[in-house]
Amino acid sequence: MKLNTVLLTYLTLCLLVSPSGTEASIPNAVDGPFQLSARSPIDEAFDSVTSGNNIQDASVDWKSQMPEGFQAKRNASYPWATTTYDDREVWVGTISQGWCVWPVQNLDYPFYLSTYQSTYTGCSPQSVLSSQSQIYIYNFERGTRELVNEQTLTAGGALFKEALEPHDEMSFFSIMGLRAAGTYKDLVFFAGHHLHKGGEGWIRLLVFNARERSFLGYRDIKGDTTRRFKVLKDADGNVGFYTILGAETGMTQNGNGSTVMLRWVGTPEDPFKGGNYRETLNGEGAGWDVVSAPALNHRFGMIGDFIQFTHVDGTERLIMSSAAHPLLYDPESGVRDNDRQESVMLLSDKIPVGGWTSENPMQFQIIFSMDRYDPDEKGRWGAKWGTVNIHHDTLYFGTYHQGTQAGHSHFEIADSKLYNQLTETRSQEQTFLQNQWRATSIFRIPLQQLDEMASGETEPELLYGYEHFQIANEHGKWQSVPNNMGVPPLFGKAGMGNPGNIYSWTSLSKDGRLFWGFFDAFSGVHDLLGEADSSRMLLYPGFSVPVPFWEHFRDTSPTSSLFSWAREEMTRNGRLHEFIAGGDLIYFDNDGIPHTLTNNGFGNPCVNGIRNAEELGNRIYFATSTWCNLSEQAGLEFYEFKPGLIRP
């Protein structure tokens, strides 16, 4: 047996026998035309990553009550869901310590090294599972932050506490991250992942009356995920409130969830009343009607983004970015289901007067697909479409790649025999990892050419991307193959030349600028491989075991291999100085030329991505994700864009 196999067996046996605010000072460093507006509060008194004495409680004023010998920890790391209310407030739903599980899930970092601590972060799977998701309300003009909990709600506090309780004895919390948020009049909706047994995906919907600061209740509906709630308006000004459920496996779901558009049909007093979507715990409606054509369901994966726009023909329509169905290839046999779709861009029919309803459902067509760009049939179905926007009558759209959970893992499902051949030795595996890695590509096309793009008569412009891909043939030989569009990228390589920029994560068009925010997969890896101590593995709070030869396993891990390769790529391109921690944000100007606003996380190296963009009172705010939960630089942040500070 290999040494790491022996170690993993030993650690597994140990697991089998084990028993079952207030703002701190804000960093001053800001890179670019921005002002730091707010950050997440301290929500834990932290002793050490292996200690049984850590105290998690977001309602405590830890600044004045921190026990001696403990340090401040900010677990609210991802503003996973944001929405605005009354043009003054941003409501934020978090996922706690999202980075702490990312290297294991998406960089093939060894699980037995998943307990680690440095100056900037303390991570363990147990800590992630025990960190409750939070909802905060920020008012930047007043400089206030409210924690939504049982004590701060004017009504429904006990019910809200119940909504966050574990749904069975095997769970830590009911909701594993608040993934989507939306506002309709005075109501604020949140959706959180709520897993049940057997990998069945469920979503817990929570509804608040924002004006009254009351909680109206929650309901569980069957579905793997939803990313957006949107108010859509028809040509006559009538509005409706919509979301789209989607099939996904990213939160350990089995991928059997429906992909359907839903329209809210409840009332302000009873938001869960009625509706024909009855995949609920009691088989009754939860306030939503299915309003999409049956062709969407079980063919397409999750919808990453959907945005309304006025088409050149004057109609109101949607652009939707759809991931490949997670069961496109059977996970056991590797057989492809040709009734399911790869990742595609969708264009809806016009929004009818009165909006889409169960009697008049949304129809749509495919206008672009990943296979028109990426020639890697075995791996490309792991690629997704990310953010989408309309700017100066032009459609912009980008790709989204979850590290090794994209091409690498999907290739193994599609062709396990070839996968094994390509990864037989460590050197071969490293080559495979590098060739299957994808940074984000960005495309655009004028709206008047959408029909031609849908028919295949024309292709979009490739702004950033791959001119050539390394593709393995059936004999296990790597070959350089041009992209299927047959064009070079206009502005540079994928990820803007940085292999770490793997998500086109968020975008916003305003005042002649299209802002485009990225996620940098390697920001936290600088610390993980260089500073963090993974010498002990936590089994349960207060009890850990040593990990022999942990530095060897760290330095020979796929994570280390990918990091070294990315650094060498940047060196060859003369851009090693840009291979630093910190997320990137650019904008496209009126002339369509990109301009960099920050490439170092607004001056905070803990910022690994720009997760959301919101507009309040004609002002623009960017919400960041972070790989840090310790130090004064940790926690999610909001930065206001200050156009007057842009340098000529």
XYZ file of C-alpha atoms in Angstrom:
648
model
C 0.000 0.000 0.000
C 1.162 3.550 -0.697
C 2.098 5.623 2.361
C -0.771 8.081 1.918
C -3.207 5.150 1.603
C -1.937 3.753 4.914
C -2.311 7.168 6.529
C -5.834 7.626 5.213
C -6.811 4.152 6.485
C -5.413 5.008 9.923
C -7.295 8.303 10.073
C -10.500 6.634 8.909
C -10.231 4.077 11.727
C -9.754 6.911 14.201
C -12.926 8.539 12.924
C -14.874 5.289 13.251
C -14.035 4.911 16.939
C -14.511 8.568 17.860
C -17.675 9.632 19.756
C -20.448 11.014 18.086
C -21.667 42.574 16.670
C -19.457 45.127 16.488
C -17.056 46.411 13.792
C -13.355 46.056 14.459
C -10.910 48.462 12.873
C -11.000 48.378 9.084
C -7.809 48.124 6.995
C -7.030 51.383 5.235
C -5.359 49.934 2.146
C -7.626 50.246 -0.898
C -6.412 49.677 -4.437
C -8.274 51.510 -7.185
C -11.157 53.996 -7.214
C -13.008 52.517 -4.240
C -13.960 53.148 -0.655
C -14.319 50.350 1.882
C -17.889 50.633 3.150
C -18.462 47.655 5.447
C -17.318 44.212 6.441
C -18.601 41.186 8.299
C -18.353 41.207 12.107
C -16.458 38.960 14.489
C -18.643 35.928 15.150
C -16.306 33.601 17.039
C -13.813 33.612 19.892
C -11.067 31.423 18.453
C -8.560 29.454 20.495
C -7.079 27.155 17.841
C -8.280 25.005 14.968
C -7.972 21.815 17.056
C -9.369 23.275 20.277
C -12.629 22.320 21.913
C -12.928 25.798 23.455
C -13.823 27.855 20.366
C -17.060 29.786 20.844
C -19.273 30.596 17.844
C -21.974 33.195 18.446
C -22.686 36.005 15.981
C -24.845 37.891 18.492
C -21.998 38.573 20.963
C -20.064 41.853 20.932
C -16.716 40.107 20.764
C -14.794 43.357 20.452
C -15.525 44.120 24.106
C -16.021 40.557 25.354
C -13.144 38.598 23.794
C -11.749 36.142 26.380
C -8.078 36.467 27.218
C -5.894 34.331 24.987
C -8.508 34.074 22.202
C -8.512 35.879 18.869
C -11.228 37.255 16.616
C -12.597 35.037 13.864
C -14.922 36.042 11.032
C -16.643 33.016 9.541
C -18.948 34.964 7.206
C -16.664 34.670 4.212
C -18.969 34.609 1.177
C -21.814 37.059 0.511
C -23.449 34.175 -1.368
C -26.787 35.943 -1.772
C -27.431 39.689 -1.853
C -30.489 41.794 -2.629
C -31.414 45.444 -2.130
C -34.457 46.916 -0.420
C -35.908 50.417 -0.563
C -32.818 51.695 -2.393
C -31.076 52.000 0.973
C -30.357 48.514 2.292
C -28.435 45.458 1.183
C -29.624 42.144 2.637
C -26.834 39.556 2.676
C -27.092 35.803 3.090
C -23.765 34.129 3.806
C -22.081 30.811 3.489
C -19.550 30.390 6.253
C -15.900 29.559 5.630
C -16.499 28.617 2.013
C -12.791 28.589 1.209
C -12.045 26.033 3.955
C -13.578 23.211 1.908
C -12.623 24.549 -1.530
C -9.083 23.108 -1.807
C -10.282 19.585 -0.980
C -13.315 19.768 -3.251
C -11.849 21.676 -6.182
C -8.044 21.472 -6.033
C -7.675 17.807 -5.010
C -5.995 18.798 -1.749
C -5.701 15.673 0.440
C -8.579 15.334 2.892
C -6.210 14.314 5.687
C -4.621 17.788 5.399
C -7.971 19.612 5.620
C -7.295 20.784 9.207
C -4.895 23.701 8.922
C -4.053 27.012 10.547
C -1.982 30.071 9.721
C -1.912 33.723 10.695
C -4.826 34.363 8.368
C -7.050 31.322 8.552
C -8.045 28.358 10.691
C -9.897 25.624 8.838
C -11.391 22.204 9.463
C -14.416 20.392 7.994
C -15.952 20.259 11.469
C -15.692 24.024 11.850
C -17.322 24.567 8.463
C -20.213 22.262 9.311
C -20.763 23.913 12.682
C -20.713 27.501 11.360
C -24.235 28.771 10.913
C -25.120 30.840 7.862
C -26.112 34.398 8.743
C -28.304 37.145 7.328
C -27.088 40.732 7.697
C -28.666 44.029 6.670
C -26.299 46.847 5.690
C -27.178 50.523 5.318
C -24.030 52.170 3.984
C -25.245 55.748 4.264
C -26.033 55.312 7.944
C -23.062 53.056 8.517
C -25.225 50.419 10.199
C -25.261 46.649 10.180
C -28.045 44.464 11.578
C -27.849 40.765 12.359
C -31.137 39.027 11.638
C -31.909 36.675 14.518
C -34.574 35.777 17.037
C -33.923 38.865 19.150
C -33.810 41.473 16.354
C -36.971 40.427 14.504
C -40.201 42.183 15.490
C -42.212 39.013 14.817
C -41.536 35.423 13.888
C -38.258 35.221 15.794
C -38.923 31.776 17.254
C -39.996 30.519 13.831
C -36.797 31.885 12.279
C -34.729 30.088 14.902
C -36.624 26.907 14.044
C -35.859 27.420 10.341
C -32.138 27.229 11.107
C -32.336 24.172 13.361
C -31.064 20.759 12.152
C -33.733 18.771 10.340
C -32.466 15.425 11.686
C -30.018 14.066 14.216
C -27.271 13.658 11.581
C -27.178 17.337 10.656
C -25.370 20.311 12.157
C -27.583 23.019 10.679
C -30.687 23.058 8.565
C -29.301 25.409 5.923
C -25.895 24.913 4.324
C -25.437 28.354 2.846
C -27.929 30.941 1.621
C -27.514 30.721 -2.151
C -30.070 33.165 -3.590
C -31.944 36.289 -2.510
C -34.511 38.613 -4.052
C -36.864 41.452 -3.202
C -40.465 41.909 -4.278
C -42.084 45.054 -2.875
C -41.685 44.749 0.923
C -40.826 41.046 0.880
C -37.284 39.667 0.942
C -36.796 36.039 -0.089
C -33.817 33.793 0.666
C -33.111 30.261 -0.535
C -30.742 27.931 1.276
C -29.479 24.420 0.535
C -31.297 21.967 2.748
C -30.060 18.433 2.097
C -32.078 15.354 2.896
C -31.049 11.708 2.998
C -29.904 9.928 -0.134
C -28.358 13.016 -1.704
C -31.785 14.397 -2.506
C -31.565 18.127 -3.065
C -34.027 20.369 -1.251
C -34.240 24.124 -0.913
C -35.521 25.941 2.148
C -37.274 29.195 1.246
C -37.390 31.967 3.883
C -39.489 35.121 3.557
C -39.247 38.385 5.518
C -41.238 41.583 5.570
C -38.346 44.026 5.288
C -40.339 47.102 6.278
C -41.676 45.512 9.451
C -38.503 43.506 10.141
C -40.626 40.389 10.626
C -40.168 36.772 9.570
C -43.135 35.329 7.671
C -42.043 31.710 7.635
C -40.290 29.035 5.601
C -41.109 26.127 3.321
C -39.092 23.282 1.823
C -39.305 22.512 -1.874
C -37.549 19.767 -3.770
C -34.767 21.071 -5.986
C -30.980 21.027 -6.130
C -30.301 24.748 -6.341
C -31.450 28.193 -7.362
C -29.097 31.113 -8.037
C -31.393 34.081 -8.632
C -34.747 35.668 -7.802
C -35.750 38.340 -10.305
C -38.566 40.827 -10.853
C -39.458 40.684 -14.563
C -41.525 43.320 -16.352
C -43.550 42.922 -19.545
C -43.810 45.590 -22.253
C -46.893 47.085 -20.553
C -45.142 47.492 -17.210
C -46.748 44.534 -15.434
C -44.360 42.756 -13.062
C -43.919 39.240 -11.752
C -41.443 37.615 -9.385
C -39.523 34.576 -10.662
C -36.786 32.085 -9.851
C -35.331 29.093 -11.701
C -34.539 25.803 -9.982
C -31.727 23.770 -11.511
C -30.190 20.305 -11.404
C -26.775 20.283 -9.711
C -24.434 18.049 -7.704
C -22.141 20.722 -6.237
C -23.508 20.472 -2.677
C -23.491 16.633 -2.699
C -26.934 16.468 -4.351
C -27.642 13.496 -6.616
C -28.465 15.688 -9.644
C -32.053 14.488 -10.024
C -33.571 17.880 -9.206
C -35.878 19.610 -11.657
C -34.819 22.518 -13.857
C -37.918 24.719 -14.002
C -38.830 28.389 -13.912
C -41.200 29.279 -11.063
C -43.403 32.332 -10.565
C -44.467 33.446 -7.122
C -48.265 33.342 -6.687
C -48.530 33.779 -2.919
C -49.709 36.869 -1.044
C -47.874 39.352 1.197
C -49.767 37.977 4.161
C -49.290 34.299 3.216
C -46.299 34.036 0.853
C -46.563 30.225 0.709
C -50.195 30.034 -0.346
C -51.160 28.012 -3.424
C -49.111 27.195 -6.500
C -48.854 24.110 -8.690
C -45.249 23.267 -7.838
C -46.002 20.578 -5.272
C -42.711 18.821 -4.864
C -42.850 19.756 -1.198
C -42.751 17.852 2.080
C -46.537 17.711 2.364
C -47.354 17.583 -1.348
C -49.121 20.955 -1.206
C -48.218 24.180 -2.972
C -45.615 26.498 -1.439
C -46.622 29.673 -3.294
C -45.026 28.958 -6.704
C -46.288 27.974 -10.153
C -44.226 26.202 -12.807
C -44.119 28.639 -15.740
C -41.560 27.100 -18.110
C -42.147 24.717 -20.990
C -41.564 21.025 -20.154
C -38.563 20.986 -22.533
C -36.454 22.762 -19.868
C -36.912 20.067 -17.234
C -34.473 17.132 -16.970
C -32.581 18.284 -20.097
C -30.654 21.260 -18.768
C -28.543 21.816 -15.673
C -28.737 24.732 -13.297
C -29.289 28.233 -14.644
C -26.354 30.291 -13.406
C -27.756 33.664 -14.382
C -30.757 35.131 -16.171
C -31.160 38.724 -17.209
C -33.971 40.662 -18.869
C -33.270 42.940 -21.826
C -35.057 44.775 -24.607
C -34.283 42.995 -27.862
C -33.672 44.838 -31.121
C -37.220 43.889 -32.174
C -38.622 45.790 -29.178
C -39.672 42.693 -27.214
C -38.701 41.948 -23.617
C -36.733 38.711 -23.317
C -34.344 36.749 -21.118
C -30.822 35.527 -21.653
C -30.073 32.483 -19.469
C -26.767 30.695 -18.844
C -27.258 26.973 -18.361
C -24.744 24.431 -17.081
C -24.564 20.938 -18.523
C -26.970 18.539 -16.894
C -24.991 16.839 -14.082
C -26.170 13.410 -15.311
C -25.198 14.002 -18.949
C -22.911 11.013 -18.497
C -24.011 8.163 -16.253
C -21.691 8.289 -13.209
C -21.485 4.472 -13.086
C -21.215 3.427 -16.742
C -19.952 6.630 -18.378
C -22.652 6.287 -21.052
C -23.838 9.617 -22.428
C -27.531 10.504 -22.295
C -28.131 12.332 -25.573
C -31.489 13.615 -24.343
C -29.621 15.874 -21.925
C -27.721 19.031 -22.864
C -24.183 20.286 -22.451
C -23.633 23.831 -21.169
C -25.599 26.275 -23.344
C -26.784 29.847 -23.570
C -30.570 30.203 -23.853
C -32.771 32.953 -25.294
C -36.395 33.099 -24.206
C -39.405 34.012 -26.286
C -40.854 37.461 -25.570
C -42.309 38.076 -22.132
C -46.072 38.068 -22.798
C -48.425 40.672 -21.414
C -49.034 39.611 -17.838
C -45.809 37.609 -17.739
C -45.240 33.878 -18.047
C -47.835 31.735 -16.317
C -48.638 28.039 -16.043
C -51.102 28.522 -18.913
C -48.654 30.570 -20.996
C -45.204 29.124 -20.134
C -41.803 30.374 -21.177
C -40.454 28.964 -24.444
C -36.789 29.274 -25.363
C -34.064 28.339 -27.803
C -30.360 27.498 -27.617
C -28.256 30.296 -29.080
C -24.731 29.109 -28.202
C -23.141 26.011 -26.691
C -19.823 25.109 -25.115
C -19.111 22.581 -27.870
C -18.887 25.421 -30.400
C -15.813 26.665 -28.521
C -14.090 23.898 -26.548
C -13.061 20.804 -28.599
C -12.533 18.637 -25.495
C -15.649 16.452 -25.629
C -14.666 14.323 -22.616
C -13.978 17.183 -20.227
C -15.810 20.303 -21.422
C -19.187 19.279 -19.976
C -17.739 20.254 -16.594
C -17.493 23.849 -17.819
C -20.399 26.154 -16.973
C -21.571 29.545 -18.108
C -21.223 32.242 -15.477
C -22.343 35.842 -15.381
C -24.279 37.383 -18.293
C -24.989 41.013 -19.108
C -26.170 43.435 -21.788
C -24.033 46.505 -22.439
C -24.537 48.969 -25.308
C -26.860 46.559 -27.139
C -24.237 43.849 -26.892
C -24.438 40.533 -25.056
C -21.453 39.638 -22.872
C -21.116 36.184 -21.295
C -18.341 34.278 -19.546
C -17.419 30.773 -18.422
C -17.226 29.334 -14.919
C -14.928 26.452 -13.936
C -14.787 24.809 -10.513
C -11.137 23.835 -10.554
C -10.521 20.095 -10.739
C -14.265 19.512 -10.330
C -14.637 20.815 -13.873
C -12.746 19.087 -16.677
C -10.644 16.757 -14.536
C -13.457 15.015 -12.638
C -15.893 15.088 -15.542
C -13.371 13.488 -17.886
C -13.034 10.577 -15.439
C -16.791 9.955 -15.598
C -17.003 10.240 -19.383
C -14.073 7.920 -20.141
C -12.599 6.155 -17.118
C -10.382 3.898 -19.250
C -8.684 6.807 -21.024
C -8.547 8.736 -17.757
C -6.649 5.908 -16.075
C -4.247 5.730 -19.011
C -3.595 9.478 -18.887
C -2.990 9.538 -15.116
C -1.038 6.321 -14.643
C 2.070 8.016 -13.262
C 2.439 11.153 -11.160
C 4.037 12.987 -14.082
C 1.151 11.991 -16.364
C -1.359 13.085 -13.742
C 0.281 16.499 -13.487
C 0.088 16.929 -17.254
C -3.539 15.845 -17.205
C -4.395 18.336 -14.454
C -2.767 21.186 -16.355
C -4.384 20.348 -19.689
C -7.825 19.953 -18.140
C -7.580 23.193 -16.164
C -9.623 26.077 -17.522
C -9.506 29.770 -16.720
C -12.570 31.834 -17.602
C -13.244 32.833 -21.213
C -15.348 35.894 -22.090
C -17.452 36.410 -25.228
C -19.623 39.137 -26.712
C -21.941 39.618 -29.669
C -24.246 42.473 -30.780
C -27.913 41.804 -30.044
C -28.823 42.195 -33.698
C -26.692 39.113 -34.437
C -28.293 36.772 -31.890
C -30.391 35.020 -34.538
C -27.309 34.458 -36.694
C -25.415 33.105 -33.695
C -28.326 30.800 -32.813
C -28.368 29.388 -36.351
C -24.586 28.954 -36.420
C -24.094 31.505 -39.219
C -21.853 33.668 -37.032
C -19.786 33.301 -33.891
C -19.385 35.735 -31.003
C -16.167 37.627 -30.433
C -13.757 35.852 -28.115
C -12.422 38.569 -25.786
C -10.350 36.413 -23.432
C -9.872 32.714 -24.020
C -7.942 29.848 -25.563
C -6.717 29.959 -29.128
C -5.612 26.314 -28.740
C -6.510 23.528 -26.302
C -4.490 20.473 -25.337
C -6.742 17.515 -26.168
C -6.063 13.812 -25.560
C -6.823 11.528 -28.504
C -8.136 7.979 -28.148
C -4.560 6.661 -27.973
C -3.712 8.812 -24.952
C -1.578 11.337 -26.830
C -1.936 15.067 -26.185
C -2.425 17.285 -29.217
C -2.741 21.034 -29.671
C -6.158 21.691 -31.195
C -7.519 25.144 -32.159
C -10.745 26.294 -30.547
C -13.826 25.345 -32.523
C -14.565 28.976 -33.370
C -11.282 29.244 -35.262
C -10.433 32.686 -33.854
C -7.776 34.069 -31.480
C -8.868 35.994 -28.371
C -9.120 39.713 -28.943
C -7.616 40.942 -25.668
C -5.616 38.048 -24.272
C -5.513 34.587 -22.798
C -8.253 33.056 -20.658
C -8.475 34.518 -17.160
C -6.891 37.725 -18.525
C -3.667 35.711 -18.615
C -3.991 34.552 -14.990
C -4.854 30.822 -14.736
C -6.322 31.500 -11.292
C -9.190 33.591 -12.665
C -11.586 30.701 -13.223
C -14.989 32.328 -12.561
C -16.695 35.097 -14.462
C -18.545 35.678 -11.226
C -20.545 38.891 -11.334
C -21.225 41.829 -13.658
C -23.101 45.120 -13.715
C -23.701 47.633 -16.513
C -24.077 51.262 -15.499
C -23.152 54.725 -16.774
C -21.239 53.493 -19.812
C -19.246 50.849 -17.953
C -19.692 47.097 -17.783
C -18.062 45.863 -14.573
C -16.807 42.275 -14.561
C -15.667 40.508 -11.378
C -13.615 37.312 -11.115
C -12.782 34.599 -8.595
C -9.077 33.755 -8.201
C -8.664 30.082 -7.254
C -5.023 30.495 -6.223
C -5.344 33.485 -3.871
C -5.595 31.350 -0.748
C -3.184 28.720 -2.057
C -0.233 31.060 -1.468
C -0.981 30.729 2.247
C -2.115 27.099 2.165
C 1.159 25.849 0.671
C 3.518 28.397 2.177
C 2.358 29.253 5.710
C -0.454 26.987 6.912
C 0.259 24.149 9.360
C -1.572 20.913 8.502
C 0.342 18.695 10.902
C -2.717 17.511 12.857
C -6.130 16.339 11.736
C -9.132 17.253 13.873
C -11.432 14.324 14.632
C -13.754 16.185 16.940
C -13.318 19.461 18.882
C -10.511 19.034 21.357
C -9.147 15.806 19.920
C -6.800 15.566 16.950
C -4.208 13.126 15.638
C -0.818 13.821 14.068
C -0.412 13.552 10.300
C 2.979 11.959 9.611
C 4.936 13.369 6.668
C 2.262 16.039 6.137
C 4.686 18.427 4.425
C 5.591 15.730 1.905
C 1.948 15.101 1.087
C 1.293 18.850 0.807
C 4.231 19.397 -1.536
C 3.371 16.416 -3.759
C -0.360 17.139 -3.904
C -2.230 18.058 -7.097
C -2.823 21.453 -5.464
C 0.915 22.094 -5.278
C 1.407 20.861 -8.834
C -1.255 23.181 -10.213
C 0.019 26.136 -8.209
C 3.585 25.653 -9.483
C 2.357 25.289 -13.051
C 0.258 28.477 -12.814
C 3.225 30.403 -11.421
C 5.436 29.124 -14.255
C 2.787 30.137 -16.803
C 2.721 33.671 -15.407
C 6.523 33.746 -15.402
C 6.711 32.713 -19.069
C 4.241 35.456 -19.919
C 6.308 38.059 -18.066
C 3.546 38.568 -15.493
C 4.896 36.885 -12.371
C 4.362 40.173 -10.496
C 0.602 39.643 -11.024
C 0.636 36.149 -9.512
C -0.447 37.458 -6.115
C -3.310 36.959 -3.719
C -6.351 39.142 -4.377
C -9.357 39.085 -6.696
C -9.648 40.992 -9.999
C -12.220 43.512 -11.202
C -12.263 45.131 -14.656
C -14.688 47.170 -16.710
C -15.423 47.488 -20.415
C -15.793 51.101 -21.512
C -18.108 52.575 -24.147
C -15.618 51.575 -26.828
C -15.603 47.970 -25.578
C -11.995 48.146 -24.346
C -11.275 46.485 -20.962
C -9.684 48.417 -18.104
C -8.360 46.927 -14.865
C -9.707 48.483 -11.663
C -7.934 46.161 -9.219
C -6.007 42.912 -9.485
C -5.176 42.535 -5.800
C -8.547 42.453 -4.073
C -8.862 46.218 -3.534
C -5.537 46.070 -1.687
C -6.660 43.279 0.646
C -4.891 40.005 -0.251
C -7.559 38.081 1.651
C -10.125 39.018 -1.018
C -10.174 36.111 -3.479
C -13.106 37.255 -5.603
C -15.814 39.789 -6.374
C -18.956 37.826 -5.597
C -21.806 40.296 -6.117
C -22.467 43.811 -7.407
C -25.383 45.926 -6.203
C -26.684 49.400 -7.018
C -28.089 51.589 -4.233
C -29.192 55.163 -4.769
C -27.215 55.457 -8.009
C -24.103 54.179 -6.209
C -22.347 50.879 -6.975
C -21.103 48.443 -4.345
C -19.056 45.284 -4.777
C -19.288 42.439 -2.264
C -16.185 40.295 -1.868
C -15.412 36.718 -0.889
C -12.385 35.828 1.192
C -10.085 32.945 2.029
C -9.268 34.433 5.453
C -11.199 34.049 8.680
C -8.490 35.321 11.051
C -6.691 38.704 11.250
C -7.987 42.207 10.653
C -8.176 41.526 6.904
C -10.627 38.629 7.201
C -14.319 38.424 6.383
C -16.476 39.539 3.480
C -16.371 43.225 2.589
C -18.257 45.858 0.584
C -16.459 48.430 -1.543
C -18.110 51.470 -3.131
C -16.994 52.433 -6.631
C -15.834 56.056 -6.780
C -15.597 57.068 -10.464
C -13.993 60.395 -9.570
C -10.941 58.518 -8.326
C -10.198 56.849 -11.666
C -6.772 57.909 -12.825
C -6.542 59.398 -16.340
